[in-house]
PDB file of C-alpha atoms in Angstrom:
ATOM      1  CA  MET A   1      36.721  21.374 103.401  1.00  0.00           C
ATOM      2  CA  THR A   2      37.657  18.010 101.232  1.00  0.00           C
ATOM      3  CA  THR A   3      37.833  20.360  98.179  1.00  0.00           C
ATOM      4  CA  ILE A   4      40.477  22.581 100.023  1.00  0.00           C
ATOM      5  CA  ARG A   5      42.476  19.978 100.695  1.00  0.00           C
ATOM      6  CA  ASP A   6      42.333  18.802  97.623  1.00  0.00           C
ATOM      7  CA  ASN A   7      43.454  21.988  96.610  1.00  0.00           C
ATOM      8  CA  ARG A   8      46.544  22.537  98.683  1.00  0.00           C
ATOM      9  CA  ARG A   9      47.656  18.970  97.684  1.00  0.00           C
ATOM     10  CA  GLY A  10      47.413  19.473  94.178  1.00  0.00           C
ATOM     11  CA  ARG A  11      49.472  22.343  95.041  1.00  0.00           C
ATOM     12  CA  PHE A  12      52.087  21.046  96.907  1.00  0.00           C
ATOM     13  CA  ALA A  13      52.585  18.133  94.334  1.00  0.00           C
ATOM     14  CA  ALA A  14      53.495  20.983  91.595  1.00  0.00           C
ATOM     15  CA  THR A  15      55.436  22.373  93.960  1.00  0.00           C
ATOM     16  CA  LEU A  16      57.771  18.941  94.851  1.00  0.00           C
ATOM     17  CA  LEU A  17      57.612  18.466  90.968  1.00  0.00           C
ATOM     18  CA  MET A  18      59.286  21.455  90.183  1.00  0.00           C
ATOM     19  CA  LEU A  19      61.774  20.781  92.933  1.00  0.00           C
ATOM     20  CA  LEU A  20      62.381  17.911  91.820  1.00  0.00           C
ATOM     21  CA  ALA A  21      63.084  19.342  87.717  1.00  0.00           C
ATOM     22  CA  ALA A  22      65.041  21.809  88.729  1.00  0.00           C
ATOM     23  CA  ALA A  23      67.487  19.435  91.401  1.00  0.00           C
ATOM     24  CA  ALA A  24      67.719  16.954  88.764  1.00  0.00           C
ATOM     25  CA  PRO A  25      68.905  16.367  85.408  1.00  0.00           C
ATOM     26  CA  ILE A  26      65.938  15.877  82.944  1.00  0.00           C
ATOM     27  CA  ALA A  27      66.025  12.927  80.420  1.00  0.00           C
ATOM     28  CA  ALA A  28      62.827  14.160  78.604  1.00  0.00           C
ATOM     29  CA  PRO A  29      62.165  18.134  78.743  1.00  0.00           C
ATOM     30  CA  ALA A  30      58.837  17.086  76.734  1.00  0.00           C
ATOM     31  CA  GLN A  31      57.128  14.743  79.738  1.00  0.00           C
ATOM     32  CA  SER A  32      58.649  17.205  82.287  1.00  0.00           C
ATOM     33  CA  LEU A  33      56.559  20.023  80.377  1.00  0.00           C
ATOM     34  CA  ASP A  34      53.296  17.677  79.757  1.00  0.00           C
ATOM     35  CA  LEU A  35      53.134  16.601  83.914  1.00  0.00           C
ATOM     36  CA  GLN A  36      54.153  20.592  85.396  1.00  0.00           C
ATOM     37  CA  SER A  37      51.089  21.698  83.165  1.00  0.00           C
ATOM     38  CA  ALA A  38      48.472  18.848  84.019  1.00  0.00           C
ATOM     39  CA  SER A  39      49.495  19.519  87.630  1.00  0.00           C
ATOM     40  CA  MET A  40      49.128  23.531  87.266  1.00  0.00           C
ATOM     41  CA  ALA A  41      45.962  22.533  85.504  1.00  0.00           C
ATOM     42  CA  ASP A  42      44.733  20.526  88.143  1.00  0.00           C
ATOM     43  CA  VAL A  43      45.672  23.323  90.759  1.00  0.00           C
ATOM     44  CA  GLY A  44      43.451  25.774  88.907  1.00  0.00           C
ATOM     45  CA  GLU A  45      40.338  23.854  89.364  1.00  0.00           C
ATOM     46  CA  GLY A  46      37.987  25.028  92.172  1.00  0.00           C
ATOM     47  CA  GLU A  47      40.833  27.326  92.925  1.00  0.00           C
ATOM     48  CA  THR A  48      39.306  30.091  95.556  1.00  0.00           C
ATOM     49  CA  ALA A  49      40.680  34.016  96.097  1.00  0.00           C
ATOM     50  CA  GLU A  50      41.934  32.583  99.863  1.00  0.00           C
ATOM     51  CA  ASP A  51      44.480  30.307  97.962  1.00  0.00           C
ATOM     52  CA  GLN A  52      45.878  32.865  95.429  1.00  0.00           C
ATOM     53  CA  ALA A  53      46.812  35.108  98.914  1.00  0.00           C
ATOM     54  CA  GLN A  54      48.870  31.941 100.141  1.00  0.00           C
ATOM     55  CA  PRO A  55      52.648  32.826 100.046  1.00  0.00           C
ATOM     56  CA  GLU A  56      54.277  29.458 100.127  1.00  0.00           C
ATOM     57  CA  VAL A  57      54.607  29.430  96.475  1.00  0.00           C
ATOM     58  CA  LEU A  58      55.761  32.008  95.445  1.00  0.00           C
ATOM     59  CA  GLU A  59      58.778  31.585  97.957  1.00  0.00           C
ATOM     60  CA  VAL A  60      59.357  28.480  97.489  1.00  0.00           C
ATOM     61  CA  SER A  61      59.262  28.810  93.772  1.00  0.00           C
ATOM     62  CA  ALA A  62      61.839  31.650  94.044  1.00  0.00           C
ATOM     63  CA  ALA A  63      64.878  30.129  95.863  1.00  0.00           C
ATOM     64  CA  GLY A  64      63.838  26.814  93.455  1.00  0.00           C
ATOM     65  CA  PRO A  65      66.043  27.176  90.039  1.00  0.00           C
ATOM     66  CA  ALA A  66      70.287  27.589  90.351  1.00  0.00           C
ATOM     67  CA  GLN A  67      72.091  30.626  88.771  1.00  0.00           C
ATOM     68  CA  GLY A  68      73.399  30.743  84.873  1.00  0.00           C
ATOM     69  CA  ASP A  69      70.892  27.439  84.159  1.00  0.00           C
ATOM     70  CA  ASP A  70      70.531  27.103  80.531  1.00  0.00           C
ATOM     71  CA  PHE A  71      67.227  25.766  80.513  1.00  0.00           C
ATOM     72  CA  TYR A  72      65.338  27.676  83.224  1.00  0.00           C
ATOM     73  CA  CYS A  73      66.807  30.710  82.808  1.00  0.00           C
ATOM     74  CA  GLY A  74      68.275  31.110  79.250  1.00  0.00           C
ATOM     75  CA  GLN A  75      65.264  29.404  77.564  1.00  0.00           C
ATOM     76  CA  ARG A  76      62.676  30.327  79.598  1.00  0.00           C
ATOM     77  CA  ARG A  77      60.651  27.300  80.040  1.00  0.00           C
ATOM     78  CA  LEU A  78      59.039  27.783  83.116  1.00  0.00           C
ATOM     79  CA  GLY A  79      57.357  30.879  81.973  1.00  0.00           C
ATOM     80  CA  GLN A  80      58.158  35.451  82.776  1.00  0.00           C
ATOM     81  CA  TRP A  81      56.884  34.733  86.241  1.00  0.00           C
ATOM     82  CA  PHE A  82      59.695  32.430  87.611  1.00  0.00           C
ATOM     83  CA  TYR A  83      62.980  34.211  87.211  1.00  0.00           C
ATOM     84  CA  CYS A  84      66.316  33.558  87.941  1.00  0.00           C
ATOM     85  CA  GLU A  85      67.746  37.077  89.099  1.00  0.00           C
ATOM     86  CA  ARG A  86      65.998  39.766  90.565  1.00  0.00           C
ATOM     87  CA  PRO A  87      65.086  42.064  87.773  1.00  0.00           C
ATOM     88  CA  LYS A  88      67.212  45.159  88.594  1.00  0.00           C
ATOM     89  CA  ALA A  89      66.104  49.048  89.498  1.00  0.00           C
ATOM     90  CA  LEU A  90      65.570  51.131  86.874  1.00  0.00           C
ATOM     91  CA  PRO A  91      68.189  54.382  87.914  1.00  0.00           C
ATOM     92  CA  LYS A  92      66.872  57.220  88.856  1.00  0.00           C
ATOM     93  CA  THR A  93      66.317  60.397  86.666  1.00  0.00           C
ATOM     94  CA  PRO A  94      69.364  62.533  87.056  1.00  0.00           C
ATOM     95  CA  GLN A  95      68.641  65.883  87.805  1.00  0.00           C
ATOM     96  CA  ALA A  96      68.582  68.914  85.726  1.00  0.00           C
ATOM     97  CA  VAL A  97      72.247  70.096  85.080  1.00  0.00           C
ATOM     98  CA  GLN A  98      72.290  73.799  86.868  1.00  0.00           C
ATOM     99  CA  GLN A  99      73.488  75.906  84.282  1.00  0.00           C
ATOM    100  CA  ALA A 100      77.263  77.044  84.680  1.00  0.00           C
ATOM    101  CA  GLN A 101      77.918  79.844  86.815  1.00  0.00           C
ATOM    102  CA  ALA A 102      79.560  82.670  84.826  1.00  0.00           C
ATOM    103  CA  SER A 103      82.893  83.449  85.043  1.00  0.00           C
ATOM    104  CA  ALA A 104      83.549  86.718  87.256  1.00  0.00           C
ATOM    105  CA  THR A 105      84.563  89.041  84.246  1.00  0.00           C
ATOM    106  CA  ASP A 106      81.047  88.237  83.052  1.00  0.00           C
ATOM    107  CA  ARG A 107      79.353  89.554  86.526  1.00  0.00           C
ATOM    108  CA  MET A 108      81.289  92.346  87.256  1.00  0.00           C
ATOM    109  CA  LYS A 109      80.325  93.708  83.062  1.00  0.00           C
ATOM    110  CA  ALA A 110      76.491  92.988  84.146  1.00  0.00           C
ATOM    111  CA  ILE A 111      77.176  95.092  87.465  1.00  0.00           C
ATOM    112  CA  THR A 112      78.282  97.814  85.486  1.00  0.00           C
ATOM    113  CA  ARG A 113      75.516  97.424  82.948  1.00  0.00           C
ATOM    114  CA  GLN A 114      73.307  97.250  85.446  1.00  0.00           C
ATOM    115  CA  LEU A 115      75.020 100.222  87.028  1.00  0.00           C
ATOM    116  CA  ASN A 116      74.531 102.196  84.381  1.00  0.00           C
ATOM    117  CA  GLU A 117      71.318 101.974  83.112  1.00  0.00           C
ATOM    118  CA  LEU A 118      69.898 102.471  86.630  1.00  0.00           C
ATOM    119  CA  LYS A 119      72.345 106.101  86.671  1.00  0.00           C
ATOM    120  CA  ASN A 120      71.010 107.192  83.246  1.00  0.00           C
ATOM    121  CA  LYS A 121      67.168 105.604  84.424  1.00  0.00           C
ATOM    122  CA  ALA A 122      67.350 108.518  86.765  1.00  0.00           C
ATOM    123  CA  ILE A 123      68.950 111.445  84.625  1.00  0.00           C
ATOM    124  CA  LEU A 124      66.831 111.033  82.437  1.00  0.00           C
ATOM    125  CA  GLU A 125      63.785 110.326  84.394  1.00  0.00           C
ATOM    126  CA  PRO A 126      64.750 111.643  87.825  1.00  0.00           C
ATOM    127  CA  THR A 127      61.892 110.530  89.845  1.00  0.00           C
ATOM    128  CA  GLU A 128      62.400 109.787  93.515  1.00  0.00           C
ATOM    129  CA  ALA A 129      62.409 106.244  93.240  1.00  0.00           C
ATOM    130  CA  ASN A 130      64.906 105.926  90.425  1.00  0.00           C
ATOM    131  CA  VAL A 131      67.233 108.270  92.071  1.00  0.00           C
ATOM    132  CA  ILE A 132      66.934 105.911  95.591  1.00  0.00           C
ATOM    133  CA  ALA A 133      67.573 103.015  93.352  1.00  0.00           C
ATOM    134  CA  TYR A 134      70.415 104.116  91.642  1.00  0.00           C
ATOM    135  CA  VAL A 135      72.042 105.289  94.980  1.00  0.00           C
ATOM    136  CA  ARG A 136      70.928 102.202  97.146  1.00  0.00           C
ATOM    137  CA  PHE A 137      72.485 100.122  93.953  1.00  0.00           C
ATOM    138  CA  GLN A 138      75.901 102.694  93.652  1.00  0.00           C
ATOM    139  CA  ARG A 139      76.076 102.383  97.246  1.00  0.00           C
ATOM    140  CA  GLU A 140      76.808  98.869  97.786  1.00  0.00           C
ATOM    141  CA  GLN A 141      79.592  98.606  94.511  1.00  0.00           C
ATOM    142  CA  LEU A 142      80.940 100.982  96.956  1.00  0.00           C
ATOM    143  CA  ASP A 143      80.987  98.615  99.806  1.00  0.00           C
ATOM    144  CA  ARG A 144      82.364  95.974  97.688  1.00  0.00           C
ATOM    145  CA  ALA A 145      85.089  97.704  96.735  1.00  0.00           C
ATOM    146  CA  SER A 146      86.415  99.163  99.970  1.00  0.00           C
ATOM    147  CA  VAL A 147      85.706  95.487 101.522  1.00  0.00           C
ATOM    148  CA  PHE A 148      87.686  94.641  98.555  1.00  0.00           C
ATOM    149  CA  SER A 149      90.647  97.498  99.375  1.00  0.00           C
ATOM    150  CA  ASP A 150      90.658  96.300 103.021  1.00  0.00           C
ATOM    151  CA  THR A 151      91.498  92.857 101.946  1.00  0.00           C
ATOM    152  CA  TRP A 152      93.989  93.919  99.702  1.00  0.00           C
ATOM    153  CA  GLN A 153      95.876  95.273 102.547  1.00  0.00           C
ATOM    154  CA  ARG A 154      95.509  92.900 105.211  1.00  0.00           C
ATOM    155  CA  ALA A 155      97.170  91.231 102.866  1.00  0.00           C
ATOM    156  CA  LEU A 156     100.234  93.152 101.604  1.00  0.00           C
ATOM    157  CA  TRP A 157     101.053  93.114 105.835  1.00  0.00           C
ATOM    158  CA  GLN A 158     100.699  89.292 106.496  1.00  0.00           C
ATOM    159  CA  ASN A 159     102.686  88.662 103.051  1.00  0.00           C
ATOM    160  CA  PRO A 160     106.094  90.201 102.522  1.00  0.00           C
ATOM    161  CA  ASP A 161     106.679  88.845  99.582  1.00  0.00           C
ATOM    162  CA  ILE A 162     104.376  90.425  98.116  1.00  0.00           C
ATOM    163  CA  ASP A 163     104.466  94.090  99.472  1.00  0.00           C
ATOM    164  CA  TYR A 164     106.337  96.333  97.001  1.00  0.00           C
ATOM    165  CA  THR A 165     107.575  98.987  99.586  1.00  0.00           C
ATOM    166  CA  LEU A 166     109.463  96.606 101.383  1.00  0.00           C
ATOM    167  CA  GLN A 167     111.381  97.409  98.043  1.00  0.00           C
ATOM    168  CA  ARG A 168     110.617 100.630  97.323  1.00  0.00           C
ATOM    169  CA  PRO A 169     109.297 101.941 100.649  1.00  0.00           C
ATOM    170  CA  VAL A 170     106.232 104.550 100.297  1.00  0.00           C
ATOM    171  CA  SER A 171     106.333 106.560 104.355  1.00  0.00           C
ATOM    172  CA  THR A 172     108.504 109.013 104.376  1.00  0.00           C
ATOM    173  CA  VAL A 173     110.525 107.502 107.460  1.00  0.00           C
ATOM    174  CA  GLY A 174     111.642 104.699 105.030  1.00  0.00           C
ATOM    175  CA  LYS A 175     111.643 107.171 101.747  1.00  0.00           C
ATOM    176  CA  ARG A 176     114.525 108.903 103.510  1.00  0.00           C
ATOM    177  CA  ALA A 177     116.318 105.664 104.393  1.00  0.00           C
ATOM    178  CA  TRP A 178     115.686 104.064 101.623  1.00  0.00           C
ATOM    179  CA  THR A 179     117.323 107.648  99.514  1.00  0.00           C
ATOM    180  CA  ASP A 180     120.533 107.701 101.633  1.00  0.00           C
ATOM    181  CA  ASN A 181     121.104 104.017 101.015  1.00  0.00           C
ATOM    182  CA  ARG A 182     120.487 104.652  97.210  1.00  0.00           C
ATOM    183  CA  SER A 183     123.152 107.675  97.782  1.00  0.00           C
ATOM    184  CA  ALA A 184     125.818 105.937  99.237  1.00  0.00           C
ATOM    185  CA  THR A 185     125.270 102.558  96.887  1.00  0.00           C
ATOM    186  CA  ARG A 186     125.767 104.949  93.832  1.00  0.00           C
ATOM    187  CA  ASP A 187     128.423 107.561  95.079  1.00  0.00           C
ATOM    188  CA  GLN A 188     130.835 104.230  95.419  1.00  0.00           C
ATOM    189  CA  ALA A 189     130.131 102.757  92.057  1.00  0.00           C
ATOM    190  CA  LEU A 190     130.513 105.995  90.643  1.00  0.00           C
ATOM    191  CA  ALA A 191     133.479 106.480  91.791  1.00  0.00           C
ATOM    192  CA  ARG A 192     134.338 104.038  90.166  1.00  0.00           C
ATOM    193  CA  ILE A 193     132.542 103.904  86.965  1.00  0.00           C
ATOM    194  CA  GLY A 194     135.694 106.120  85.272  1.00  0.00           C
ATOM    195  CA  GLN A 195     137.942 102.980  85.572  1.00  0.00           C
ATOM    196  CA  ARG A 196     136.131 101.571  82.559  1.00  0.00           C
ATOM    197  CA  TYR A 197     133.851 103.994  80.970  1.00  0.00           C
ATOM    198  CA  GLY A 198     134.302 107.396  79.947  1.00  0.00           C
ATOM    199  CA  MET A 199     131.724 110.043  78.282  1.00  0.00           C
ATOM    200  CA  PHE A 200     131.249 111.891  75.104  1.00  0.00           C
ATOM    201  CA  TYR A 201     129.706 115.368  75.096  1.00  0.00           C
ATOM    202  CA  PHE A 202     127.921 116.839  72.064  1.00  0.00           C
ATOM    203  CA  PHE A 203     127.252 120.375  72.067  1.00  0.00           C
ATOM    204  CA  ALA A 204     126.719 123.953  70.344  1.00  0.00           C
ATOM    205  CA  GLN A 205     127.740 127.645  70.945  1.00  0.00           C
ATOM    206  CA  SER A 206     124.669 128.222  68.959  1.00  0.00           C
ATOM    207  CA  CYS A 207     122.535 125.660  71.573  1.00  0.00           C
ATOM    208  CA  ALA A 208     121.491 128.310  74.296  1.00  0.00           C
ATOM    209  CA  ALA A 209     120.461 124.184  76.140  1.00  0.00           C
ATOM    210  CA  CYS A 210     124.075 123.684  76.002  1.00  0.00           C
ATOM    211  CA  GLU A 211     125.526 126.770  78.142  1.00  0.00           C
ATOM    212  CA  VAL A 212     123.418 125.868  81.056  1.00  0.00           C
ATOM    213  CA  PHE A 213     124.251 122.265  80.862  1.00  0.00           C
ATOM    214  CA  SER A 214     127.497 122.442  80.133  1.00  0.00           C
ATOM    215  CA  PRO A 215     128.612 123.683  84.105  1.00  0.00           C
ATOM    216  CA  ILE A 216     126.505 121.115  85.123  1.00  0.00           C
ATOM    217  CA  LEU A 217     128.333 118.039  83.900  1.00  0.00           C
ATOM    218  CA  ARG A 218     132.192 119.647  84.548  1.00  0.00           C
ATOM    219  CA  SER A 219     130.978 119.156  88.016  1.00  0.00           C
ATOM    220  CA  VAL A 220     129.996 115.779  88.194  1.00  0.00           C
ATOM    221  CA  ALA A 221     132.829 115.269  86.409  1.00  0.00           C
ATOM    222  CA  ASP A 222     135.312 116.740  88.971  1.00  0.00           C
ATOM    223  CA  SER A 223     133.431 114.862  91.191  1.00  0.00           C
ATOM    224  CA  HIS A 224     133.279 111.612  90.512  1.00  0.00           C
ATOM    225  CA  ARG A 225     136.881 111.892  87.725  1.00  0.00           C
ATOM    226  CA  MET A 226     135.685 111.119  84.988  1.00  0.00           C
ATOM    227  CA  THR A 227     136.739 111.694  81.851  1.00  0.00           C
ATOM    228  CA  VAL A 228     135.179 113.563  79.329  1.00  0.00           C
ATOM    229  CA  MET A 229     135.438 114.333  75.802  1.00  0.00           C
ATOM    230  CA  ALA A 230     133.573 117.721  74.356  1.00  0.00           C
ATOM    231  CA  VAL A 231     132.672 117.501  70.593  1.00  0.00           C
ATOM    232  CA  SER A 232     131.142 120.538  68.998  1.00  0.00           C
ATOM    233  CA  THR A 233     128.742 120.041  66.442  1.00  0.00           C
ATOM    234  CA  ASP A 234     129.560 123.678  64.877  1.00  0.00           C
ATOM    235  CA  GLY A 235     132.777 124.096  65.577  1.00  0.00           C
ATOM    236  CA  GLY A 236     132.673 126.425  68.710  1.00  0.00           C
ATOM    237  CA  PRO A 237     134.259 126.199  71.431  1.00  0.00           C
ATOM    238  CA  SER A 238     132.319 125.789  75.601  1.00  0.00           C
ATOM    239  CA  ARG A 239     133.736 127.860  78.059  1.00  0.00           C
ATOM    240  CA  SER A 240     133.214 124.684  80.374  1.00  0.00           C
ATOM    241  CA  PHE A 241     135.332 122.473  78.574  1.00  0.00           C
ATOM    242  CA  PRO A 242     137.831 124.734  76.792  1.00  0.00           C
ATOM    243  CA  ASN A 243     139.757 121.541  75.554  1.00  0.00           C
ATOM    244  CA  TYR A 244     136.952 120.799  72.798  1.00  0.00           C
ATOM    245  CA  VAL A 245     137.546 119.452  69.753  1.00  0.00           C
ATOM    246  CA  VAL A 246     135.604 119.613  66.662  1.00  0.00           C
ATOM    247  CA  ASP A 247     132.742 116.595  65.202  1.00  0.00           C
ATOM    248  CA  SER A 248     134.732 114.868  62.117  1.00  0.00           C
ATOM    249  CA  GLY A 249     132.440 112.125  62.512  1.00  0.00           C
ATOM    250  CA  GLN A 250     132.296 111.040  66.038  1.00  0.00           C
ATOM    251  CA  ARG A 251     128.692 111.744  66.188  1.00  0.00           C
ATOM    252  CA  GLU A 252     128.008 109.840  63.160  1.00  0.00           C
ATOM    253  CA  ARG A 253     129.697 106.343  63.482  1.00  0.00           C
ATOM    254  CA  MET A 254     128.387 106.110  67.219  1.00  0.00           C
ATOM    255  CA  GLY A 255     125.007 106.491  65.516  1.00  0.00           C
ATOM    256  CA  VAL A 256     123.975 109.656  68.460  1.00  0.00           C
ATOM    257  CA  PRO A 257     121.005 111.368  66.760  1.00  0.00           C
ATOM    258  CA  LEU A 258     121.154 114.637  65.984  1.00  0.00           C
ATOM    259  CA  ALA A 259     120.066 116.746  69.363  1.00  0.00           C
ATOM    260  CA  THR A 260     122.068 118.697  71.425  1.00  0.00           C
ATOM    261  CA  PRO A 261     123.570 118.792  74.205  1.00  0.00           C
ATOM    262  CA  ALA A 262     123.939 114.375  73.617  1.00  0.00           C
ATOM    263  CA  LEU A 263     125.873 112.983  76.669  1.00  0.00           C
ATOM    264  CA  VAL A 264     127.205 109.786  75.588  1.00  0.00           C
ATOM    265  CA  LEU A 265     128.479 106.132  78.219  1.00  0.00           C
ATOM    266  CA  PHE A 266     132.034 104.464  76.019  1.00  0.00           C
ATOM    267  CA  ASP A 267     132.570 100.961  77.700  1.00  0.00           C
ATOM    268  CA  THR A 268     136.037 100.905  77.102  1.00  0.00           C
ATOM    269  CA  VAL A 269     135.981  97.265  76.839  1.00  0.00           C
ATOM    270  CA  THR A 270     132.968  96.393  74.785  1.00  0.00           C
ATOM    271  CA  ARG A 271     133.761  98.486  72.780  1.00  0.00           C
ATOM    272  CA  LYS A 272     130.225  99.991  72.891  1.00  0.00           C
ATOM    273  CA  THR A 273     128.809 103.545  73.452  1.00  0.00           C
ATOM    274  CA  VAL A 274     125.726 103.476  75.968  1.00  0.00           C
ATOM    275  CA  PRO A 275     123.366 106.924  75.236  1.00  0.00           C
ATOM    276  CA  ILE A 276     122.964 108.734  78.957  1.00  0.00           C
ATOM    277  CA  GLY A 277     120.947 111.425  77.549  1.00  0.00           C
ATOM    278  CA  PHE A 278     119.521 114.288  75.377  1.00  0.00           C
ATOM    279  CA  GLY A 279     119.045 117.633  76.614  1.00  0.00           C
ATOM    280  CA  VAL A 280     119.292 119.468  79.962  1.00  0.00           C
ATOM    281  CA  MET A 281     119.849 117.192  82.758  1.00  0.00           C
ATOM    282  CA  SER A 282     120.677 117.907  86.266  1.00  0.00           C
ATOM    283  CA  ALA A 283     122.944 116.238  88.662  1.00  0.00           C
ATOM    284  CA  ASP A 284     121.352 114.072  90.448  1.00  0.00           C
ATOM    285  CA  GLU A 285     120.023 113.044  87.189  1.00  0.00           C
ATOM    286  CA  ILE A 286     122.722 112.200  85.299  1.00  0.00           C
ATOM    287  CA  MET A 287     124.213 110.150  87.976  1.00  0.00           C
ATOM    288  CA  GLU A 288     120.798 108.516  88.334  1.00  0.00           C
ATOM    289  CA  ARG A 289     121.017 107.776  85.571  1.00  0.00           C
ATOM    290  CA  ILE A 290     125.403 106.895  85.144  1.00  0.00           C
ATOM    291  CA  PHE A 291     123.796 104.350  87.671  1.00  0.00           C
ATOM    292  CA  MET A 292     121.348 102.675  86.096  1.00  0.00           C
ATOM    293  CA  LEU A 293     122.500 102.088  82.950  1.00  0.00           C
ATOM    294  CA  THR A 294     125.803 100.543  84.147  1.00  0.00           C
ATOM    295  CA  ASN A 295     124.856  98.238  87.663  1.00  0.00           C
ATOM    296  CA  THR A 296     121.225  97.575  86.854  1.00  0.00           C
ATOM    297  CA  LYS A 297     119.466  95.201  85.071  1.00  0.00           C
ATOM    298  CA  PRO A 298     116.579  96.348  83.266  1.00  0.00           C
ATOM    299  CA  GLY A 299     113.285  95.668  85.751  1.00  0.00           C
ATOM    300  CA  GLU A 300     115.505  95.384  88.414  1.00  0.00           C
ATOM    301  CA  ASP A 301     115.686  99.022  90.516  1.00  0.00           C
ATOM    302  CA  PHE A 302     111.396  98.535  89.935  1.00  0.00           C
TER     303      PHE A 302
END
């Protein structure tokens, strides 16, 4: 019992010296180290396993020195067991980065390849298992396409800004209403077309298509009061346009290709020509082309 008490007294004395050394400036570092070494040596003699398990010394020692002290923390004079800052825990190893998901284009290509592979395998090796595998995979893709089509239709119903049928109806009733409204707008525009535009009609007596097209053009011009200058490329007459003129270089100056019949608009304001078309055209087609070329911009009507 006496030995145990002596050992505990020795440890208490060593701890007290350490606390005093941490609180007060050290004038003779070497001497303090000798005192500490001697105290530790006294404590070491006769120390038992029971005494090593006492937690009081570790708790006091850990709270002893101040943060940032150069002597104790910088030079580590008290040994590696004595620390000023608790060591930081090592960062955990990050998990392996998952492989980036393939793009939608790559996935579609993979589906197509697999579908072709299953089909070709079923054709080359027409076993029941191969045929069933192909049919099932094909049905999966058909179901996927059906879902896409249904979602597409619902999106158009609920978002009028992307529904093209509002501009060009496809239903019977809607298409009839759109056609009637378009015809009225076109007739109003063509009624004023003669105030600015005239037409050059290039024909030939030997042209069979011109014999069919001339009466159609005559009817359109009369109904919309449009002026038509008929030009004979071979000098022959036209029954529908008796007041024709013979080509004396008009076609070449306008840059009209060598094709008959040819119909060209002439803008009296800009002094430019606007080709309407070549070959036989119906009356409705003539009026539609004139309306689009003079009253709409490219892409506006579609």
